[in-house]
XYZ file of C-alpha atoms in Angstrom:
687
model
C 27.493 150.888 132.982
C 24.179 150.479 134.757
C 23.250 154.114 133.859
C 22.953 153.071 130.193
C 19.507 152.379 128.828
C 18.824 148.668 128.589
C 17.675 147.258 125.244
C 14.015 146.406 124.951
C 13.424 142.704 125.483
C 10.534 140.848 123.944
C 11.033 137.657 125.910
C 11.976 137.160 129.524
C 14.821 134.819 128.588
C 16.421 137.388 126.295
C 16.178 139.988 129.050
C 17.787 137.615 131.455
C 20.723 136.973 129.133
C 21.204 140.762 128.596
C 21.196 141.412 132.381
C 23.630 138.538 132.998
C 25.938 139.918 130.285
C 25.861 143.411 131.775
C 26.595 142.039 135.264
C 29.474 140.009 133.900
C 30.961 143.084 132.193
C 30.564 145.084 135.367
C 32.332 142.448 137.399
C 35.151 142.234 134.837
C 35.571 146.008 134.867
C 35.752 146.082 138.696
C 38.411 143.335 138.868
C 41.794 144.434 140.214
C 44.292 144.645 137.291
C 47.131 146.677 138.744
C 48.184 150.185 139.789
C 46.662 152.825 137.447
C 49.189 155.122 135.694
C 46.527 157.060 133.843
C 45.216 157.304 130.311
C 47.393 157.469 127.205
C 47.856 161.064 126.025
C 46.564 160.959 122.437
C 48.293 162.909 119.672
C 47.556 161.016 116.450
C 45.997 157.877 114.874
C 43.183 157.716 117.490
C 45.400 155.971 119.981
C 43.636 155.537 123.343
C 43.880 153.289 126.396
C 44.276 153.114 130.162
C 47.706 152.055 131.464
C 48.343 150.011 134.599
C 51.535 148.809 136.305
C 51.101 145.110 136.806
C 54.434 144.504 138.527
C 57.952 145.905 138.420
C 58.518 144.522 134.884
C 55.083 144.594 133.330
C 52.462 147.112 132.048
C 48.890 146.580 130.972
C 47.118 148.805 128.488
C 43.379 148.312 128.919
C 40.973 148.922 126.008
C 43.853 149.841 123.755
C 42.764 151.360 120.405
C 45.102 152.140 117.481
C 44.013 152.474 113.809
C 47.125 150.718 112.492
C 47.918 153.350 109.865
C 51.311 154.434 111.242
C 54.269 153.886 108.971
C 56.674 152.162 111.318
C 54.993 152.130 114.711
C 56.081 150.275 117.906
C 55.634 150.304 121.630
C 58.601 152.468 122.661
C 60.069 153.277 126.066
C 62.959 155.357 127.367
C 64.468 157.388 130.198
C 64.700 160.801 128.594
C 62.709 163.746 129.942
C 60.057 163.304 127.171
C 59.586 160.734 124.441
C 62.227 160.805 121.771
C 64.235 158.638 119.372
C 66.470 157.633 122.285
C 64.722 154.592 123.659
C 64.021 150.889 122.921
C 61.309 148.741 121.463
C 58.992 147.042 123.958
C 57.765 143.681 122.575
C 54.039 143.381 122.012
C 51.656 141.074 123.949
C 52.977 138.119 122.047
C 56.593 138.952 122.740
C 57.243 140.097 119.130
C 58.856 143.301 117.903
C 56.914 143.582 114.665
C 55.319 146.795 113.497
C 52.060 147.322 115.303
C 48.882 146.259 113.600
C 45.371 147.605 114.299
C 44.000 147.237 117.841
C 40.342 147.620 118.807
C 39.718 147.950 122.507
C 42.213 145.163 123.289
C 43.855 144.428 126.638
C 47.642 144.435 125.883
C 50.163 143.156 128.432
C 53.694 144.424 127.828
C 56.788 143.069 129.522
C 59.887 145.203 129.414
C 62.783 143.430 127.616
C 66.087 142.283 129.099
C 64.656 142.161 132.603
C 64.329 145.963 132.759
C 62.260 147.454 135.487
C 59.678 150.269 135.433
C 61.970 152.269 137.685
C 64.454 152.430 134.779
C 62.084 154.309 132.368
C 60.249 157.548 132.445
C 57.643 157.007 129.766
C 55.936 154.556 127.439
C 54.911 155.722 123.987
C 53.339 154.522 120.742
C 56.076 155.757 118.458
C 56.586 155.930 114.700
C 60.274 155.361 114.110
C 60.185 156.368 110.420
C 58.370 159.645 111.010
C 59.936 160.294 114.408
C 56.392 160.927 115.643
C 54.892 160.351 119.073
C 51.334 159.048 118.541
C 50.529 158.666 122.308
C 52.335 158.370 125.618
C 52.050 157.973 129.347
C 54.616 159.048 131.955
C 55.912 156.844 134.740
C 55.626 158.759 138.042
C 58.823 159.558 139.831
C 59.439 157.196 142.719
C 56.743 154.733 141.486
C 56.409 151.679 143.631
C 54.923 149.124 141.240
C 52.867 146.211 142.571
C 55.052 143.390 144.084
C 54.575 140.444 146.441
C 54.260 141.636 150.012
C 55.638 139.891 153.075
C 53.238 139.958 156.064
C 53.409 138.551 159.595
C 54.092 134.882 160.269
C 51.412 132.395 161.383
C 50.602 132.694 165.061
C 51.882 129.728 167.054
C 48.701 128.695 168.855
C 48.929 124.924 169.022
C 49.740 121.636 167.216
C 53.193 122.858 166.273
C 52.042 125.469 163.809
C 54.727 127.993 162.898
C 56.204 129.634 159.831
C 58.948 132.052 158.753
C 56.346 134.455 157.452
C 53.549 134.738 154.895
C 53.862 136.290 151.440
C 50.861 137.609 149.493
C 52.116 136.889 145.997
C 49.246 138.471 144.062
C 45.528 139.099 144.446
C 44.658 135.350 144.578
C 47.855 133.682 145.745
C 49.242 133.384 149.307
C 52.444 131.502 150.241
C 53.104 130.308 153.801
C 56.861 130.200 154.115
C 58.558 127.225 155.803
C 55.316 125.938 157.351
C 55.317 123.449 160.205
C 52.175 121.567 161.497
C 52.198 118.229 163.231
C 49.122 116.870 161.412
C 47.823 115.015 164.536
C 44.231 115.915 164.144
C 41.320 115.535 161.697
C 38.871 118.085 160.261
C 41.667 120.618 159.978
C 41.705 122.895 156.941
C 43.090 126.135 155.535
C 40.295 128.657 155.980
C 39.885 132.362 155.162
C 37.288 134.841 156.198
C 36.214 138.298 157.408
C 36.520 139.811 160.842
C 39.254 140.464 163.418
C 39.966 136.726 164.022
C 39.213 133.245 162.633
C 35.672 132.032 163.210
C 33.619 128.938 162.313
C 32.040 130.991 159.496
C 35.216 131.043 157.419
C 35.618 129.465 153.994
C 37.619 126.307 153.357
C 40.192 126.722 150.618
C 42.106 123.943 148.772
C 45.584 123.051 149.927
C 48.671 123.508 147.706
C 47.717 120.513 145.613
C 44.078 121.480 145.164
C 42.624 119.019 147.713
C 39.849 119.936 150.140
C 40.651 117.165 152.678
C 41.918 117.480 156.267
C 45.505 118.741 156.344
C 48.382 116.348 156.835
C 51.803 117.019 158.394
C 54.035 119.856 157.173
C 57.712 119.864 158.030
C 59.226 123.171 156.809
C 57.600 123.450 153.455
C 56.642 126.570 151.425
C 52.877 126.149 150.850
C 51.376 128.112 147.975
C 47.598 128.559 148.332
C 45.270 129.677 145.527
C 42.043 131.311 146.581
C 39.036 129.524 144.985
C 36.593 130.972 142.467
C 36.312 134.719 142.385
C 37.685 135.131 145.943
C 40.618 137.547 146.224
C 42.740 138.866 149.106
C 40.532 142.020 149.100
C 37.665 139.766 150.238
C 39.414 138.325 153.320
C 40.852 139.543 156.575
C 42.626 136.443 157.777
C 44.119 133.053 156.877
C 44.004 130.258 159.371
C 44.782 126.581 160.013
C 41.430 125.766 161.606
C 39.770 122.741 163.134
C 36.147 122.977 162.005
C 35.040 120.237 164.437
C 36.434 121.773 167.649
C 36.326 125.375 166.238
C 39.933 125.922 167.243
C 42.413 128.166 165.537
C 45.796 126.360 165.437
C 47.580 129.348 163.856
C 46.617 132.322 161.711
C 47.747 135.638 160.198
C 45.986 138.884 159.419
C 45.742 140.052 155.742
C 46.301 143.840 155.720
C 44.086 146.142 153.643
C 45.136 147.761 150.394
C 48.327 145.778 149.743
C 50.246 146.938 146.681
C 50.355 143.514 145.046
C 50.225 142.394 141.461
C 46.896 141.277 139.946
C 46.468 137.564 139.608
C 47.172 135.813 136.331
C 44.413 133.331 137.123
C 41.585 132.786 134.717
C 38.246 132.205 136.493
C 35.999 129.869 134.488
C 32.327 129.985 135.370
C 30.553 126.628 135.066
C 26.932 126.264 135.963
C 25.075 122.940 136.377
C 21.322 122.445 135.884
C 21.307 119.693 138.521
C 20.235 120.645 142.103
C 23.213 119.144 143.928
C 26.925 119.905 143.485
C 30.027 119.038 145.494
C 33.592 120.167 144.861
C 35.738 116.979 144.993
C 38.981 118.814 144.097
C 39.872 122.275 142.817
C 39.758 120.709 139.294
C 36.856 118.278 139.717
C 33.260 118.404 140.800
C 30.228 116.125 140.902
C 26.584 117.155 140.408
C 23.528 114.927 140.636
C 19.787 114.540 140.821
C 17.441 111.661 141.689
C 14.281 111.682 139.625
C 11.956 108.682 139.636
C 13.898 105.359 139.461
C 17.025 106.913 137.990
C 19.942 109.039 139.174
C 21.677 111.516 136.888
C 25.303 112.532 137.391
C 27.262 115.380 135.841
C 31.009 115.072 136.215
C 33.029 118.183 135.309
C 36.770 118.364 135.405
C 39.667 120.603 134.316
C 41.565 117.766 132.785
C 43.786 117.044 129.778
C 42.300 115.714 126.545
C 43.772 112.233 127.187
C 42.544 111.937 130.770
C 39.608 110.176 132.365
C 37.398 110.985 135.353
C 36.279 108.182 137.679
C 33.697 108.344 140.468
C 31.658 105.682 142.176
C 30.532 103.895 145.333
C 33.238 102.793 147.772
C 34.220 99.201 148.269
C 33.454 99.609 151.975
C 30.136 100.792 153.602
C 32.106 102.466 156.463
C 34.896 104.309 154.616
C 36.095 105.372 151.196
C 37.971 102.358 149.776
C 39.190 101.870 146.244
C 39.320 98.105 146.234
C 35.850 96.621 145.815
C 34.369 99.835 144.460
C 31.926 100.186 141.615
C 32.832 103.179 139.464
C 31.885 104.976 136.317
C 34.872 106.014 134.177
C 34.212 108.778 131.674
C 36.317 110.595 129.101
C 36.246 112.324 125.781
C 37.535 110.285 122.812
C 38.005 113.094 120.301
C 34.562 114.646 119.918
C 32.759 111.634 121.375
C 31.962 111.260 125.069
C 32.283 107.789 126.718
C 31.188 106.399 130.058
C 31.715 102.790 131.204
C 30.957 100.753 134.273
C 34.036 99.356 136.012
C 34.624 96.996 138.929
C 37.792 97.556 140.980
C 39.250 94.425 142.597
C 42.789 95.613 142.738
C 44.941 98.741 142.239
C 46.301 97.802 138.838
C 45.066 97.660 135.232
C 42.706 94.822 134.327
C 44.830 91.718 134.087
C 44.103 88.039 133.415
C 45.380 86.196 136.479
C 45.377 82.411 135.908
C 42.319 82.605 133.644
C 40.420 85.186 135.698
C 40.340 88.955 135.176
C 41.193 91.132 138.098
C 42.126 94.788 138.734
C 40.330 97.822 137.319
C 38.082 95.900 134.887
C 34.982 96.759 132.805
C 32.006 94.931 134.214
C 31.718 92.628 131.170
C 35.164 91.246 131.808
C 34.253 90.114 135.313
C 30.880 88.526 134.526
C 28.675 91.627 134.614
C 26.475 93.459 132.127
C 28.400 95.416 129.487
C 27.404 98.860 130.706
C 24.802 99.939 133.226
C 25.191 103.665 132.453
C 23.501 105.687 129.765
C 25.391 108.727 128.531
C 23.271 111.807 128.104
C 25.473 114.797 127.154
C 29.203 115.477 126.711
C 31.217 118.567 125.871
C 34.706 119.977 126.247
C 34.873 123.737 126.377
C 37.556 126.097 127.623
C 39.570 123.204 129.053
C 36.643 121.800 131.017
C 35.307 118.279 130.236
C 31.713 117.766 131.242
C 29.928 114.450 130.901
C 26.315 113.700 132.015
C 25.101 110.176 132.450
C 22.357 108.247 134.270
C 21.676 104.841 135.768
C 18.865 103.047 137.485
C 19.037 103.363 141.247
C 18.171 99.718 142.004
C 17.701 97.265 139.179
C 20.661 97.228 136.743
C 20.584 93.475 136.013
C 24.191 93.321 137.203
C 24.955 91.723 140.539
C 28.256 93.658 140.691
C 26.575 97.010 140.612
C 26.135 98.729 143.964
C 22.901 100.429 145.020
C 22.701 104.223 145.223
C 20.950 104.806 148.573
C 18.464 107.656 148.747
C 18.557 107.756 152.501
C 21.626 108.576 154.626
C 25.254 108.858 153.599
C 27.038 106.857 150.986
C 30.816 106.585 150.791
C 32.312 107.448 147.431
C 35.707 107.314 145.725
C 37.061 109.311 142.755
C 40.196 109.585 140.654
C 41.615 111.365 137.589
C 44.347 109.917 135.330
C 45.425 109.245 131.804
C 44.119 106.485 129.568
C 46.524 104.603 127.278
C 46.271 103.947 123.537
C 43.968 101.002 124.286
C 41.604 103.401 126.113
C 42.348 101.648 129.424
C 42.573 103.746 132.599
C 46.066 103.937 134.039
C 47.429 105.107 137.356
C 45.708 108.226 138.740
C 47.154 111.672 138.766
C 44.620 112.876 141.302
C 42.827 110.601 143.762
C 40.583 110.946 146.823
C 42.324 111.385 150.150
C 40.527 110.305 153.284
C 36.796 109.669 153.171
C 34.021 111.209 151.061
C 30.436 110.877 152.268
C 27.485 112.107 150.147
C 23.787 112.187 150.948
C 22.342 111.573 147.473
C 18.785 112.116 148.557
C 19.255 115.272 150.487
C 16.463 117.821 150.329
C 16.580 120.585 149.476
C 19.502 120.272 147.114
C 22.750 122.047 147.900
C 25.333 123.513 145.523
C 28.763 123.634 147.150
C 30.868 124.284 144.097
C 33.123 127.165 142.992
C 34.110 128.275 139.464
C 37.192 126.580 138.068
C 40.459 128.536 138.084
C 43.455 128.192 135.812
C 46.629 130.112 135.318
C 46.884 132.200 132.134
C 50.472 131.079 131.924
C 50.794 127.357 131.223
C 53.103 125.722 133.778
C 55.560 123.166 132.577
C 56.972 120.691 135.101
C 60.474 119.511 134.240
C 60.941 115.748 134.393
C 63.637 114.050 136.403
C 65.038 112.609 133.175
C 66.573 111.580 131.025
C 68.256 109.063 133.288
C 70.924 106.952 131.590
C 73.313 104.045 132.251
C 76.071 104.598 129.676
C 79.191 102.968 131.178
C 81.236 100.516 129.187
C 82.330 98.806 132.467
C 78.755 98.001 133.525
C 77.625 94.599 132.237
C 75.264 93.550 135.066
C 71.857 95.123 135.593
C 69.548 94.605 138.595
C 65.977 95.009 137.589
C 63.400 95.754 140.328
C 60.020 97.461 140.567
C 59.014 100.641 142.370
C 56.846 103.727 142.481
C 56.713 105.652 139.224
C 56.823 109.156 140.776
C 54.385 111.881 139.693
C 54.426 113.976 136.553
C 58.186 114.436 136.922
C 58.718 110.696 137.133
C 57.990 107.872 134.722
C 55.298 109.777 132.739
C 57.501 112.846 132.453
C 60.587 110.843 131.452
C 58.934 108.604 128.888
C 55.787 110.464 127.887
C 53.764 107.317 128.588
C 51.010 106.870 131.200
C 52.012 104.604 134.118
C 50.064 101.628 135.521
C 51.228 102.631 138.971
C 54.514 100.659 138.974
C 57.722 101.152 137.052
C 60.921 99.205 136.401
C 64.059 100.380 138.256
C 67.447 99.349 136.804
C 70.479 99.613 139.132
C 68.394 101.906 141.371
C 67.353 104.328 138.655
C 63.788 104.932 137.516
C 63.413 103.449 134.006
C 66.771 104.708 132.729
C 67.949 104.474 129.083
C 70.451 101.626 128.784
C 73.448 101.615 126.376
C 74.607 98.158 125.378
C 77.522 97.179 123.139
C 77.031 94.674 120.374
C 78.475 91.215 120.791
C 78.994 91.717 124.533
C 77.314 89.505 127.053
C 75.054 91.181 129.592
C 73.536 89.855 132.813
C 70.118 90.954 134.051
C 69.293 90.076 137.683
C 65.466 90.198 137.673
C 63.575 90.886 140.893
C 60.188 92.037 139.632
C 57.987 89.379 141.330
C 57.299 85.782 140.371
C 53.825 85.201 141.925
C 51.187 85.376 139.145
C 48.489 85.592 141.897
C 49.831 89.001 142.850
C 48.981 90.849 139.663
C 50.149 94.230 140.847
C 53.639 92.919 141.511
C 54.133 90.149 138.969
C 56.460 91.569 136.359
C 58.594 89.132 134.368
C 61.243 90.955 132.385
C 61.724 90.793 128.626
C 63.400 92.684 125.803
C 61.365 93.708 122.715
C 60.941 96.164 119.901
C 57.612 97.266 121.376
C 57.716 100.657 123.041
C 54.841 99.799 125.395
C 55.420 96.190 126.410
C 52.887 93.956 128.173
C 53.313 91.029 125.735
C 51.167 88.805 127.954
C 48.209 91.196 127.481
C 48.436 91.277 123.681
C 46.165 89.380 121.334
C 47.519 86.964 118.758
C 47.067 89.585 116.071
C 48.980 92.200 118.066
C 51.870 89.842 118.733
C 52.391 89.302 115.007
C 53.599 92.940 114.711
C 56.070 92.720 117.600
C 59.385 90.876 118.148
C 60.787 89.459 121.374
C 64.600 89.311 121.786
C 64.949 87.894 125.292
C 62.966 86.860 128.343
C 60.134 84.893 126.616
C 60.092 81.270 125.470
C 57.546 79.605 123.159
C 56.132 76.156 123.414
C 55.438 73.783 120.524
C 52.096 75.475 119.832
C 53.777 78.907 119.689
C 52.331 80.027 122.984
C 54.549 82.464 124.895
C 55.772 81.887 128.467
C 57.863 84.445 130.394
C 61.224 83.015 131.455
C 62.694 85.865 133.557
C 60.637 86.177 136.736
C 62.472 86.407 140.039
C 61.600 87.311 143.652
C 59.951 90.622 144.341
C 62.044 93.620 145.361
C 60.212 96.977 145.320
C 61.043 100.580 146.114
C 58.300 101.856 148.473
C 57.513 105.013 150.392
C 59.243 105.581 153.736
C 56.131 107.410 154.961
C 52.350 107.056 154.729
C 52.132 110.597 153.214
C 52.176 109.782 149.498
C 50.758 112.867 147.889
C 53.771 115.141 147.398
C 55.946 113.194 144.890
C 55.877 116.213 142.515
C 57.560 118.321 145.200
C 60.803 116.475 144.655
C 62.863 118.514 142.152
C 65.268 115.660 141.334
C 65.195 111.842 141.200
C 67.915 111.398 143.856
C 65.779 113.381 146.354
C 62.768 111.248 145.444
C 64.746 107.984 145.735
C 65.987 109.028 149.182
C 62.358 109.090 150.310
C 61.958 105.366 149.388
C 63.131 102.142 150.966
C 63.781 98.779 149.359
C 61.703 95.844 150.429
C 62.478 92.319 149.142
C 60.592 89.111 149.580
C 62.250 85.690 150.199
C 63.668 83.850 147.271
C 66.259 84.410 144.599
C 66.536 86.716 141.584
C 66.149 85.217 138.098
C 69.207 85.611 135.944
C 68.818 86.467 132.273
C 71.849 86.478 129.953
C 71.704 88.299 126.642
C 74.160 89.176 123.905
C 72.975 91.685 121.325
C 74.449 90.536 117.997
C 74.927 92.278 114.705
C 71.299 91.740 113.551
C 69.751 93.504 116.592
C 68.173 96.926 115.842
C 69.748 100.056 117.305
C 66.737 100.789 119.479
C 64.910 98.227 121.662
C 62.966 98.331 124.937
C 63.056 96.460 128.230
C 59.497 95.915 129.574
C 57.236 93.983 131.879
C 55.625 90.968 130.353
C 52.449 91.462 132.469
C 51.792 95.215 132.234
C 52.215 97.946 129.653
C 54.388 101.062 130.040
C 56.796 100.080 132.810
C 60.205 100.108 131.123
C 62.117 102.242 128.608
C 64.821 102.263 125.919
C 67.856 100.157 125.157
C 70.355 101.683 122.707
C 72.493 99.118 120.904
C 75.795 100.661 119.844
C 79.134 99.527 118.458
C 81.043 101.493 121.084
C 79.919 102.997 124.428
C 81.386 106.403 125.166
C 81.071 107.109 128.854
C 79.764 110.620 129.519
C 82.355 111.359 132.170
C 85.232 109.906 130.048
C 84.058 111.911 127.071
C 83.973 115.083 129.174
C 87.467 114.344 130.555
C 88.736 113.758 127.054
C 87.332 117.115 125.892
C 88.809 118.887 128.918
C 92.259 117.343 128.292
C 92.040 118.286 124.644
C 91.132 121.862 125.678
C 94.219 121.993 127.941
C 96.474 120.783 125.172
C 94.965 123.320 122.775
C 95.498 126.136 125.239
C 99.118 125.097 125.873
C 99.709 124.910 122.084
C 98.306 128.463 121.610
C 100.467 129.826 124.487
C 103.566 128.077 123.102
C 102.869 129.424 119.567
C 102.282 132.940 120.860
C 105.555 132.882 122.848
C 107.344 131.451 119.826
C 106.069 134.353 117.593
C 107.194 136.921 120.158
C 110.632 135.360 120.253
C 110.953 135.557 116.523
C 109.832 139.173 116.432
């Protein structure tokens, strides 16, 4: 690569770009991509390529070339001594079994069908079925041991209760600590990796299993999957440790052996450079860059987020710790092709709500008496899944008494969060949020860049929700409505597809289930969602509506004209709405202070078992409702005060209980089986 003659450059910038391109190509060529099986043996149609075993089911053809002129050509594999018509089609890189088109130096990943293994075949060929012609082939060596995850020694049990059942190197960037225990009784403790015979203070901090770079909390027998940051691979490290960077103590570690026969990583490394002199990695998927120049400070916020998500960062509500309440934050997001940044004041951990004539919660500055927006957006772009927004603000004079000052001397405590915004472009409950404290010295000199490239799996992961949850029992006519935690991506958002404000409605102990009600039957709703309007986070009168999002109390007069209320709201002589179903507060809360692993629960019952019910003094409010013949088939139960807390009500003429239906089918099947046996025996008797 570097032996080739470089093109003549007329400008230094062009030369620099050429050199960077060559270096990038060299790095890409040197990356570990699997166990080499050799080059394709070429017989016709200019077929060429280098073949690698990725794992026991997968092959990679690197720089694959084929002119596409074969009559009926496929990837073809078999177990005969040499390639022949006895074999099977291997689907192409898109999983299809179509005739091969033209390839020009493509990287083609092939997965053997029907869960076959490389050990079951002796060759891979590019084969023309019509002409019975072998265009190219490669042979699978006898006794091949394809790359596979490798089990190595367990974590040493040095102190603080660290122990594990072992450690598995999954691929070149992924390490799983099996059944990890750690008491979590100290601060400044991190997962670190490094070079040398044993852990040292010169190791590199790596994110935990959720992408956070904060001090580790307690582990009680959990499999912890760690992803090495940036371009780092297991070939670059000698050890993995749970390490206290303050006391320089190794609580437990394991040695990473050399030359492990492991699969290459399916992680895409995304380079992202910032022109600003300072950069800090806030999370594996979020980083903040900045520069102070003259009277202004410029921020660049970059995040690997979804298209409907926001990024928030700002000065803490406390001068001595990172505290969300009281903070002054900038919330930025992409609205289609347009970037947006807005100044927010956080007085409570709930969406901006009018409480007795005064706005509170996560509110834009102009709704709490401030200036409309103290930030000036500079640039915005979304590229390769990374949203980057640059904005600036005056350091001191913003003409808004609610804006905090960015200190140029010493440390400033910050907060940050990432979450979805709703259809009104309001920020909802965060998906990611700062743990612990974050201190930044904005005026540090010289500047420091402590950021890594973004990483993303080439295979899009899909988390299965806990739903749908349903109450479909003809015997149930009383429902107890309470509030509780919405769960993570498997919870309310996964079940309903709607962003959560941080609280959800629970009905008969289930998280926002679908209700099935029979027409002309009277139902009782015992409402315990809070009746104190001063407590905006936990004030949730219950009502029934045709609006899928709810929050009738937040709607404008024009918005209310398009929605209909069926129960739970009364109107005065002037047509003003008043909620009528607000009872005492009963809420499902965490049993533990560790609140960052809700996505680890694979089912709702397991999640519910981690919660406890806490009720305030008072009585529930009782709402009676009978759906008559004019009621639509689909309605929603919701909170009057907040959007996106409830879910569906199905109005039916007859409720068929799932269990009863199943029993009926089983009994029918038994009768059918007996009938068949009787008929068969009868025929035999006649014959």
